[in-house]
Coordinates of C-alpha atoms and ligand atoms in Angstrom, one line a residue:
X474 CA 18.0 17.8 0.8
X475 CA 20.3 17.7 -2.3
X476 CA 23.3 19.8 -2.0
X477 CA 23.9 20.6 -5.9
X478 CA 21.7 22.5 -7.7
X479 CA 23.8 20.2 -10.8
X480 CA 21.9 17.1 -8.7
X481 CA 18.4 18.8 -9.3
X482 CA 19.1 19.0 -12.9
X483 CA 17.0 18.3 -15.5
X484 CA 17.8 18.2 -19.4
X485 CA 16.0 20.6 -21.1
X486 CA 14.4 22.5 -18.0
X487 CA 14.8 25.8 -18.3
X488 CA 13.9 29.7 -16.6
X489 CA 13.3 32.2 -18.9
X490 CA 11.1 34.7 -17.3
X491 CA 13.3 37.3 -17.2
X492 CA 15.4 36.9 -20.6
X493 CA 14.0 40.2 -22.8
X494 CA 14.0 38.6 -26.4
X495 CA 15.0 40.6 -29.2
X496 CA 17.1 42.7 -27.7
X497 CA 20.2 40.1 -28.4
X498 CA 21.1 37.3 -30.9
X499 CA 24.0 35.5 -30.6
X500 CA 25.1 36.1 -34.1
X501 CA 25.6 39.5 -32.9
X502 CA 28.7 37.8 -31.6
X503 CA 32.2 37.7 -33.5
X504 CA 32.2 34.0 -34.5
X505 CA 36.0 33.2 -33.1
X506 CA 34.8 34.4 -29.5
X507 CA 31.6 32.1 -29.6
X508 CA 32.4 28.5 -27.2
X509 CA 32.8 25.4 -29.3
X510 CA 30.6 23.4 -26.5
X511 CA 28.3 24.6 -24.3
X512 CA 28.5 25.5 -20.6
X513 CA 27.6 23.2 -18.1
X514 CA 25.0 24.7 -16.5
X515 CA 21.8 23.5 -14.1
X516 CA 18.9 23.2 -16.1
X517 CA 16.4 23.9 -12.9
X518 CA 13.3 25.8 -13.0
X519 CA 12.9 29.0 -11.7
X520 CA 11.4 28.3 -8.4
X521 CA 13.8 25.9 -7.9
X522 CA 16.7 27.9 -8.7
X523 CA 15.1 30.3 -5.6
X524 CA 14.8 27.3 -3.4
X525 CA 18.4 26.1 -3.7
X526 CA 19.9 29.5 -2.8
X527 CA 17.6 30.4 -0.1
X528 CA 18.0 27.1 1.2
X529 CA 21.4 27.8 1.2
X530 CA 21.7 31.4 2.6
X531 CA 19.6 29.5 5.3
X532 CA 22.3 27.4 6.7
X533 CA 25.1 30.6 7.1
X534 CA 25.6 32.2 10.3
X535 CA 25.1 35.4 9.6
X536 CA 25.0 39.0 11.6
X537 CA 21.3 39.4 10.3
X538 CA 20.6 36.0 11.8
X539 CA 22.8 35.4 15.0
X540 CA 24.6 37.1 18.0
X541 CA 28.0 37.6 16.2
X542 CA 30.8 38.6 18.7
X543 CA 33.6 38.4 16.7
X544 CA 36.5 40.5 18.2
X545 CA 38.4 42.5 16.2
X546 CA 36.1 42.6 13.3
X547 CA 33.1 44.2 14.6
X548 CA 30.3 42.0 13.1
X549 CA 27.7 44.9 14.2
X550 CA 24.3 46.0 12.7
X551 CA 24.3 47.3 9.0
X552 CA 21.2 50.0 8.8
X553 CA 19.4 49.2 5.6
X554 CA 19.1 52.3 5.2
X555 CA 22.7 52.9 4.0
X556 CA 23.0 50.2 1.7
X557 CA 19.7 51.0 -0.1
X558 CA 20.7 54.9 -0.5
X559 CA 24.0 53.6 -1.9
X560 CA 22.2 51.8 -4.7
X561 CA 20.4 54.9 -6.1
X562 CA 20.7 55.0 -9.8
X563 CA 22.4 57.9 -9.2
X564 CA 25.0 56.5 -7.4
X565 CA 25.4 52.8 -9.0
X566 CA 24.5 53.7 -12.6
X567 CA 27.4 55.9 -12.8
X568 CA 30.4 54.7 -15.1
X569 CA 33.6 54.4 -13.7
X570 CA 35.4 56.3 -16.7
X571 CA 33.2 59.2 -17.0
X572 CA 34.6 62.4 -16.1
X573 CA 34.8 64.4 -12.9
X574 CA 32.5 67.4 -14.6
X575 CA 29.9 64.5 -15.0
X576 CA 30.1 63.1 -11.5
X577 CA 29.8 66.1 -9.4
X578 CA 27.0 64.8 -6.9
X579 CA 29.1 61.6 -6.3
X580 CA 32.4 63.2 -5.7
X581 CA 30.9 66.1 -3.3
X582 CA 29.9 62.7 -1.1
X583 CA 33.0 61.6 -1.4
X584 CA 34.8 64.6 -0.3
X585 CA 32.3 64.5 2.4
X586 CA 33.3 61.5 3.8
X587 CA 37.2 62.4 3.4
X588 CA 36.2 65.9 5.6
X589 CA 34.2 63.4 8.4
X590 CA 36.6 60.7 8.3
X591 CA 39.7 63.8 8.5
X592 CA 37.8 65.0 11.2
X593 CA 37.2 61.5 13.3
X594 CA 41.1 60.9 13.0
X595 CA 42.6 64.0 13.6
X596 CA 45.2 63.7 10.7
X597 CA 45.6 66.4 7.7
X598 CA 44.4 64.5 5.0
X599 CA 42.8 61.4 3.8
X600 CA 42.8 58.9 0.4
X601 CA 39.5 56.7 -0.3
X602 CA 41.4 54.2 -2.4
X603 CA 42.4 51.2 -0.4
X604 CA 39.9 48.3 -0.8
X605 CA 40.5 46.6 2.2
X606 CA 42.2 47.0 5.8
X607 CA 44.9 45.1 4.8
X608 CA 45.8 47.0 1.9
X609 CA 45.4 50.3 4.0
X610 CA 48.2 49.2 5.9
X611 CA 50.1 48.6 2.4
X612 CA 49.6 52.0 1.8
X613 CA 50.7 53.2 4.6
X614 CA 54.1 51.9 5.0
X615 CA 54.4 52.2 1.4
X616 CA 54.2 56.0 1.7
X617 CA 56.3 55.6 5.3
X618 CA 59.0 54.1 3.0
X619 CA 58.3 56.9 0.2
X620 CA 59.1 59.4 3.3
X621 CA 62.3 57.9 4.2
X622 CA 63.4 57.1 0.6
X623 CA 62.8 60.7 -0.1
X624 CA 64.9 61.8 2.4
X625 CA 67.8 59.4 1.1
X626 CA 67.3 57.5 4.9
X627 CA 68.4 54.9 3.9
X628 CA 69.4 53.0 6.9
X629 CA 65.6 52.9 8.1
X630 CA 64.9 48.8 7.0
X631 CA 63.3 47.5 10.1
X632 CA 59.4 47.8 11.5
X633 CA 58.1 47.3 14.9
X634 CA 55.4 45.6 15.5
X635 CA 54.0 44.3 19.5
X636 CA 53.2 40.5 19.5
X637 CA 49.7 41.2 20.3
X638 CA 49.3 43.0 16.8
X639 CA 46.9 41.5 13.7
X640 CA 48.8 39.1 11.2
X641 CA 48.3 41.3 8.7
X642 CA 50.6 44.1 10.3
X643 CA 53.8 42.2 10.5
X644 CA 52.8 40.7 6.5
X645 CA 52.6 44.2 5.2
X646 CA 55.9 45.2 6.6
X647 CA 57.5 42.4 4.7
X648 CA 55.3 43.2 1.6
X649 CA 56.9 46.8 1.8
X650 CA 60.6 45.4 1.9
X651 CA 60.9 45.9 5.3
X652 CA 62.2 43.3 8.4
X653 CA 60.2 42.9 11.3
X654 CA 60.9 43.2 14.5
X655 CA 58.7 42.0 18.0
X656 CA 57.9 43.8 20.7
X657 CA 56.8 41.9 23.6
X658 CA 53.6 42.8 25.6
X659 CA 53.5 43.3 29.7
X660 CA 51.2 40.9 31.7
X661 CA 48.9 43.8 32.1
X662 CA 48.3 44.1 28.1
X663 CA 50.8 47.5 27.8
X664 CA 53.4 47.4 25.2
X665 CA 56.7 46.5 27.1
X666 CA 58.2 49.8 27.2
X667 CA 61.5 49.3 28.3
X668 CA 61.8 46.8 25.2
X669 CA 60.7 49.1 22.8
X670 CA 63.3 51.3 24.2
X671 CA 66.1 49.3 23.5
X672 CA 64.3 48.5 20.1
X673 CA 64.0 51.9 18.2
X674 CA 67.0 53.6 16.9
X675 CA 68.6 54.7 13.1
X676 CA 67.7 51.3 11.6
X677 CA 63.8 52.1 12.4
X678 CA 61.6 53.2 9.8
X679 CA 58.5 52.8 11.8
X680 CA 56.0 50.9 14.6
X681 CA 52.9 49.4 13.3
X682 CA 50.1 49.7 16.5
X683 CA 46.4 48.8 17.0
X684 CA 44.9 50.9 20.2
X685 CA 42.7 50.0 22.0
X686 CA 45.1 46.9 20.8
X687 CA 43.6 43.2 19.9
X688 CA 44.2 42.5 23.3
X689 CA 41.1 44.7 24.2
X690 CA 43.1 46.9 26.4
X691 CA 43.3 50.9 25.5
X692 CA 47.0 51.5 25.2
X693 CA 48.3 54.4 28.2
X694 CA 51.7 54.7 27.5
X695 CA 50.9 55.9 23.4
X696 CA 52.0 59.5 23.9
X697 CA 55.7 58.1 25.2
X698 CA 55.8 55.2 23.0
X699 CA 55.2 57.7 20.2
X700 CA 57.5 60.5 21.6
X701 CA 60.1 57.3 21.9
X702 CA 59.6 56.6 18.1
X703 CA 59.9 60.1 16.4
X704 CA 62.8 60.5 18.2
X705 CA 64.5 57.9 16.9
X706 CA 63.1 59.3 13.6
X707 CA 60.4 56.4 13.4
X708 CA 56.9 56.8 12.2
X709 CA 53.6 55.0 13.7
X710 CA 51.3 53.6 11.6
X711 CA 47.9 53.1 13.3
X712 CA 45.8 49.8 12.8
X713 CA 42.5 51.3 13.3
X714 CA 40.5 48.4 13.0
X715 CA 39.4 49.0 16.6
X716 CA 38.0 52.2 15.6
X717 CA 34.5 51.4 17.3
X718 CA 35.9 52.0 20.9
X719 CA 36.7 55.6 20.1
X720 CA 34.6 56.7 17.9
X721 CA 34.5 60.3 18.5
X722 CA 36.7 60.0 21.6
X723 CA 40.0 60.5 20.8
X724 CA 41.6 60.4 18.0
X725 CA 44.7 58.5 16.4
X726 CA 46.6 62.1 15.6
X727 CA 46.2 63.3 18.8
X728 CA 47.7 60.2 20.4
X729 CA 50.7 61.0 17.6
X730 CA 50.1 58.9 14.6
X731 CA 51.8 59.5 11.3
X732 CA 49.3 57.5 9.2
X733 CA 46.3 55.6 9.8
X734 CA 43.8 52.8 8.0
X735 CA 40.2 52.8 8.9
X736 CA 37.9 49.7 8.2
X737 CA 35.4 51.1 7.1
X738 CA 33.5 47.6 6.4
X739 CA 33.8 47.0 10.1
X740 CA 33.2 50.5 11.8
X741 CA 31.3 52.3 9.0
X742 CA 28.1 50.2 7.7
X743 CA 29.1 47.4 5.4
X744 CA 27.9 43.6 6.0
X745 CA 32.0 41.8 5.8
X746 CA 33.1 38.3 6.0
X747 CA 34.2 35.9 3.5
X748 CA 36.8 38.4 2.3
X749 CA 35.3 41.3 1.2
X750 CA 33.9 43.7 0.3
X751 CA 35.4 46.5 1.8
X752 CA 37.5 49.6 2.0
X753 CA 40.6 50.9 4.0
X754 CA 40.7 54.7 3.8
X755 CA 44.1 55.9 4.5
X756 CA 44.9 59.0 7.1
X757 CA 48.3 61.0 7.1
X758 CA 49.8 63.6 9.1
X759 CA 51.5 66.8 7.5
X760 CA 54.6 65.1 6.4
X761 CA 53.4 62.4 4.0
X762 CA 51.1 64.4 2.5
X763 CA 52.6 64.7 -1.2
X764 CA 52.8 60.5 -1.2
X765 CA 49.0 59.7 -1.1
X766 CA 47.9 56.9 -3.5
X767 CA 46.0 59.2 -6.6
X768 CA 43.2 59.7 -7.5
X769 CA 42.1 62.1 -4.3
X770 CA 39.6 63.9 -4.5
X771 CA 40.1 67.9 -4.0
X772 CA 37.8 71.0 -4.1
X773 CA 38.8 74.2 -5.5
X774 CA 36.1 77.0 -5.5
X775 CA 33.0 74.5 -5.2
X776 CA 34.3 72.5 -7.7
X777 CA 35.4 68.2 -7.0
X778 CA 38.4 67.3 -9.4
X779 CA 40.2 64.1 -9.4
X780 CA 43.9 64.8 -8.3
X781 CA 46.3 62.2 -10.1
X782 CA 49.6 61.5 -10.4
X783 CA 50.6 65.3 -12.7
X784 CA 49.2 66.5 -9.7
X785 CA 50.9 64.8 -7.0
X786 CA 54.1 64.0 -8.4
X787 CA 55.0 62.2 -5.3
X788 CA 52.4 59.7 -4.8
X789 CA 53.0 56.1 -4.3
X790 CA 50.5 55.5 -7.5
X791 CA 47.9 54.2 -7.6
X792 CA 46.0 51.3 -5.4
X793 CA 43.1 50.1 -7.2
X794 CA 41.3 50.8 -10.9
X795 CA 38.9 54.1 -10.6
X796 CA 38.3 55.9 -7.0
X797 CA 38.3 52.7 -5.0
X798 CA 35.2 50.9 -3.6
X799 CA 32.7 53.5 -4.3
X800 CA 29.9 51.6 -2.8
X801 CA 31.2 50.4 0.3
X802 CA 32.5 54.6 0.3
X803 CA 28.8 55.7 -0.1
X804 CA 27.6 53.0 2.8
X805 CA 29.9 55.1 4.8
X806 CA 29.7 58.6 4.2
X807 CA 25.5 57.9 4.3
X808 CA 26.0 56.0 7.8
X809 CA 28.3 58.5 9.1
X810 CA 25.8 61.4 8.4
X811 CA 23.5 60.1 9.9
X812 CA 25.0 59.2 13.0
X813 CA 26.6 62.9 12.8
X814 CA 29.3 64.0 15.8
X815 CA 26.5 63.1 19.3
X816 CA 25.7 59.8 17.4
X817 CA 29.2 58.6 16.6
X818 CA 30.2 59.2 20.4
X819 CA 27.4 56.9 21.2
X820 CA 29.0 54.3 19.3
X821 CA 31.9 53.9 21.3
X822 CA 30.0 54.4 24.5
X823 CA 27.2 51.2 24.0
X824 CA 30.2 49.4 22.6
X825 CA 32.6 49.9 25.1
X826 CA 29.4 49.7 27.9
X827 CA 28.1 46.3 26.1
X828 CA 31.8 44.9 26.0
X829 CA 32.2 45.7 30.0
X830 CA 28.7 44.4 31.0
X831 CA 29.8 40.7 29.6
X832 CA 33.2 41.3 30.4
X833 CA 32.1 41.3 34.4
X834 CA 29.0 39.3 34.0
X835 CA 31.5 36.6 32.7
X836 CA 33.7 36.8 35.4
X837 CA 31.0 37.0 38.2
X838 CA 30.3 33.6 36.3
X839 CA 33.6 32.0 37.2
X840 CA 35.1 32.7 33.7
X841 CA 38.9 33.9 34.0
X842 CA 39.8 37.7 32.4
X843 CA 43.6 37.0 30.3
X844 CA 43.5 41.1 31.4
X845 CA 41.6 41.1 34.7
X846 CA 43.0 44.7 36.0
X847 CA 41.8 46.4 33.1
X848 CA 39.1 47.8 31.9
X849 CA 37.5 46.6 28.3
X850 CA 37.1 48.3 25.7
X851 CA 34.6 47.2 23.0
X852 CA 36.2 43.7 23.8
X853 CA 37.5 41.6 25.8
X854 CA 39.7 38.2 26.2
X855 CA 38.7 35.1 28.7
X856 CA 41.0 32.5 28.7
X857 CA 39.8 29.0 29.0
X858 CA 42.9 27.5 30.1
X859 CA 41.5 26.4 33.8
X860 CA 38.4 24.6 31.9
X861 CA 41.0 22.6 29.8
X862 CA 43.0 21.8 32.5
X863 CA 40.0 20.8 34.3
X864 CA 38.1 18.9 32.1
X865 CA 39.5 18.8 28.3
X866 CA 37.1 20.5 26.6
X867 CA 39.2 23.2 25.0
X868 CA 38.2 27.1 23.2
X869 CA 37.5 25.5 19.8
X870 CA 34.9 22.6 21.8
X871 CA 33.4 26.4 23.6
X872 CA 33.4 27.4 20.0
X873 CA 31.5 24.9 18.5
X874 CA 28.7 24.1 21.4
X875 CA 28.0 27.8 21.5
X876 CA 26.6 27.3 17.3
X877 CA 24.4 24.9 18.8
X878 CA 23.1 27.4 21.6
X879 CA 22.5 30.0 18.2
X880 CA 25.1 31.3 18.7
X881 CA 28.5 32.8 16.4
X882 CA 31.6 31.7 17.9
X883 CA 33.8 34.6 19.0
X884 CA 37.1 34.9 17.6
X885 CA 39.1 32.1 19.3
X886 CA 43.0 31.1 19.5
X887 CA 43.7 35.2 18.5
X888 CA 45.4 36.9 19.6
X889 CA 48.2 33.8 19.9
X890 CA 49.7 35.3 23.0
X891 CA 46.3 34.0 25.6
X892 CA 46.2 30.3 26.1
X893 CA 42.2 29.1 24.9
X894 CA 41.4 32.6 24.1
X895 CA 37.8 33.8 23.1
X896 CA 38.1 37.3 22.4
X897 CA 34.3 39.0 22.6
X898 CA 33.1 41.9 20.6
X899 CA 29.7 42.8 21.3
X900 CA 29.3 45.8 19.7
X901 CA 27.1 48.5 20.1
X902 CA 23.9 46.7 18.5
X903 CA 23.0 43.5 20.5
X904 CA 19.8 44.2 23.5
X905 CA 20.9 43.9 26.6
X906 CA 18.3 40.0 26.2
X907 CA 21.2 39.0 23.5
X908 CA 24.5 39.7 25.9
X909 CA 22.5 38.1 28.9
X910 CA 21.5 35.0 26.4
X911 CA 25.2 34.6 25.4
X912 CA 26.4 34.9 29.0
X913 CA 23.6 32.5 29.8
X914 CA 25.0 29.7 27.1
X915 CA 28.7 30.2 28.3
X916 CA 27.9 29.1 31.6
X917 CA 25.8 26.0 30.6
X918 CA 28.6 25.3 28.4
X919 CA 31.0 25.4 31.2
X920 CA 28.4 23.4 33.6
X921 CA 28.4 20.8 30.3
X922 CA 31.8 20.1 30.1
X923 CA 32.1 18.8 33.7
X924 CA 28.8 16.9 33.6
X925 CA 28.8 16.0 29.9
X926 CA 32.1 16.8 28.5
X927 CA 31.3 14.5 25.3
X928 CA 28.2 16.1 24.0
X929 CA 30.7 19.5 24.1
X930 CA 33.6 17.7 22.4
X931 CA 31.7 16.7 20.2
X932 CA 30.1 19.5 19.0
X933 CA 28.3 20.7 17.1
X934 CA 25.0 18.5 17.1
X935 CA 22.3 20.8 15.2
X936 CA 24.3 22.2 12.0
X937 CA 24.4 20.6 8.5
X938 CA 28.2 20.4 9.6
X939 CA 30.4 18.9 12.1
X940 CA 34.0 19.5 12.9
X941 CA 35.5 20.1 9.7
X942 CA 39.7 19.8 9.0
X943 CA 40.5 23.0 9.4
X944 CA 43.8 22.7 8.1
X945 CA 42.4 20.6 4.7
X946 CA 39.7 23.3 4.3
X947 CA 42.5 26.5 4.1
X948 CA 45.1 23.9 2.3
X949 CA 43.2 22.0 0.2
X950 CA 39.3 23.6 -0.8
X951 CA 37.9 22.4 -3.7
X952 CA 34.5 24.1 -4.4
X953 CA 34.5 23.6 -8.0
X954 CA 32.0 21.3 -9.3
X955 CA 33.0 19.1 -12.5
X956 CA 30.7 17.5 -14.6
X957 CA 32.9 13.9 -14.5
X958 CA 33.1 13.7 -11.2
X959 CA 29.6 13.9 -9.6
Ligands
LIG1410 C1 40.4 43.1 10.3 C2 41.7 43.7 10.8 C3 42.7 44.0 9.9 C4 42.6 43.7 8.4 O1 41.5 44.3 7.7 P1 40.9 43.6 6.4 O2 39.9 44.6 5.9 O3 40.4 42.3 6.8 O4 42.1 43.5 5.4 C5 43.8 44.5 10.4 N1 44.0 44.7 11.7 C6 43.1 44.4 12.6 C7 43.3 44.6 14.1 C8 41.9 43.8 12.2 O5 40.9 43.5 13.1

């Protein structure tokens, strides 16, 4: 199989079946913007061009392909239904710079889906403009630091974050200005209380948590650990990432959250990976209100206006160009409406029964639980460490065997604190056939590595890839093609 479509070239091939002519000459063009040489592009035919990329989309993993139990990202079923709605003319044709009075049917969705998404968190008001999770959570202690700055608290320079937390938590703290500080986790995945305790006081401007937390355990002490913060006139910030386990359960301001991101590319109907796309909508309690990012979007006798920054003096400005990721926004508010309040509850319980089901199917198995006393939430951590000891094969060899089995590897070696971690997200849209196939290939896997711990080692056998360097890939990718160097 040739791997570059530049490899199939052929000079003077070319695919013009859907190129309208006369609709466009190039002299149209001002001359001084007009390329001296021309690009280097394939010359393939049509039917090639299809090959090469189908081909190609053929040798992903993907969620529409293959069991994905990612944890933490919820790689779950994206109804067609939602994307194809969000493509309406209506919708997608609309240009970004037109005004409000022109764009009334989009913006009543949106405000929608700020009312449902209000309602799902339990905080006072919510902003559509974050693009991403990570961003959400630069939003939101953006607008925690806009709170204390306004308040001429000064003194408030530090964050806490627990040691189970994302990467992207303590990152945004430093993004924001702020220093971070650790808080260590119990053996029975709780926040170390006593720590935190002795953690909090003048110099804290807030606590950055994920509950349930990447540990897959659902946080009990959150009603002291946030009495323990806003006393020390802290605020919490709420990684809701996990969303999927509560899902019309509880919700983040009830367990006393100041402000929250939702993903709503992992919770709310959006296919993710690979970086984006996505969107982070942020929620806020009372208080930090006035420092929303602009535009919002408000209603005022049946009427959806674009708040900006005349409006809202205090906002931290502006996050992205336009009203965010209007698409990914759409996929949402369609998905969400559908679902409505009953369906959104049974979310949370198929991912939290799904994530439970493996959970002790594993361990019935011989797999060890890094949080055996507990409960799982929509997932759960098994710790490989007695495999290694026993015979070598480590997470990453699991990892790689279980692609050859058709299966996605779960997420492995996060979070750091679990020796030869998997942590497992089933989510709420795999058959009960899929979890028992998965549970099925982890213990051949296991009954491998002691009979044939090479063939695991080595894996995997049945991908167009091996092992790849890891490190080389993240530090040194080079996916640009060059015409001098094929
Ligand atoms: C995915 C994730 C994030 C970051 O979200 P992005 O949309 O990838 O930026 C933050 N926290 C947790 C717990 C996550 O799983």
């Amino acid at each position: 199989m040739t791997e570059l479509i530049f490899e199939q070239s052929t000079a003077g091939r070319i695919n013009n079946a859907q190129y309208q002519s006369g609709t466009f000459s190039i002299d149209d063009l001002p001359q001084a913007l007009l390329r001296k040489t021309s690009p280097a592009l394939p010359e393939v035919s049509e039917m090639q061009a299809v090959r090469h990329y189908t081909r190609l989309s053929q040798l992903n993993f993907a969620i529409d392909t293959h069991f994905y139990p990612l944890g933490s990202c919820t790689m779950k079923h994206n109804p067609r239904i939602c994307n194809e709605a969000a493509m309406y003319d209506g919708f997608s044709g609309r240009h970004p710079l037109s005004p409000a009075s022109t764009g009334q049917g989009v913006l009543s969705c949106l405000y929608d889906l700020q009312e449902i998404l209000k309602d799902i968190s339990g905080m006072s008001e919510v902003s559509l403009a974050p693009m991403a999770g990570a961003q959400g959570e630069f939003t939101g202690i953006a607008m925690i630091r806009a709170y204390h700055e306004a308040r001429a608290d000064d003194a408030r320079q530090e964050i806490l974050v627990p040691d189970a937390a994302h990467g992207t938590n303590p990152a945004t703290a430093v993004m924001c200005g702020y220093t971070v500080k650790e808080i260590p986790t119990l053996d029975n995945g709780d926040v170390d209380i006593d720590a935190l305790r002795a953690a909090v006081g003048p110099q804290t401007a807030g606590l950055m948590l994920t509950n349930p937390s990447t540990l897959g355990v659902f946080e009990r002490q959150i009603t002291e650990i946030a009495a323990l913060v806003h006393e020390a006139g802290g605020l919490l910030y709420y990684d809701g990432a996990n969303m999927n386990a509560i899902l019309g359960k509880v919700k983040p301001g009830e367990m006393g959250f100041d402000v929250i991101h939702l993903n709503l590319h992992k919770t709310f109907s959006t296919p993710h990976g690979g970086g984006g796309p996505g969107a982070g909508p942020v929620g806020v309690s009372k208080r930090l209100v006035p420092f929303l990012p602009v535009p919002r979007i408000a209603e005022s006798s049946g009427e959806y206006v674009l708040l900006d920054k005349n409006d809202c003096p205090q906002s931290i400005g502006r996050l992205s160009c336009f009203m965010g990721n209007t698409g990914i926004l759409l996929r949402a508010w369609i998905y969400a409406r559908m679902l409505g309040r009953e369906g959104m509850k049974r979310v949370a319980d198929y991912a939290t029964l799904n994530a439970n089901y493996m959970k002790v199917k594993l361990e019935q198995g011989g797999f060890d639980m890094a949080y055996k006393s507990r409960r799982a939430t929509h997932e759960f951590i098994l710790t490989l460490k007695k495999e290694k000891t026993e015979t070598g094969v480590t997470a990453m060899d699991f990892a790689k065997r279980l692609l050859d089995k058709g299966y996605h590897a779960p997420t492995t070696y996060f979070p750091l604190l679990v020796p030869e971690c998997f942590l497992i997200e089933p989510t709420e849209s795999e058959s009960l056939e899929e979890l028992d196939g998965f549970i099925a290939a982890m213990e051949e896997i296991r009954r491998e590595s002691v009979e044939q711990t090479e063939l695991v080692k080595s894996a995997p056998h049945s991908l167009p890839v091996r092992r790849l360097d890891d490190v080389r890939a993240a530090r040194k990718l080079d996916v640009v093609w060059q015409e001098d160097a094929v």
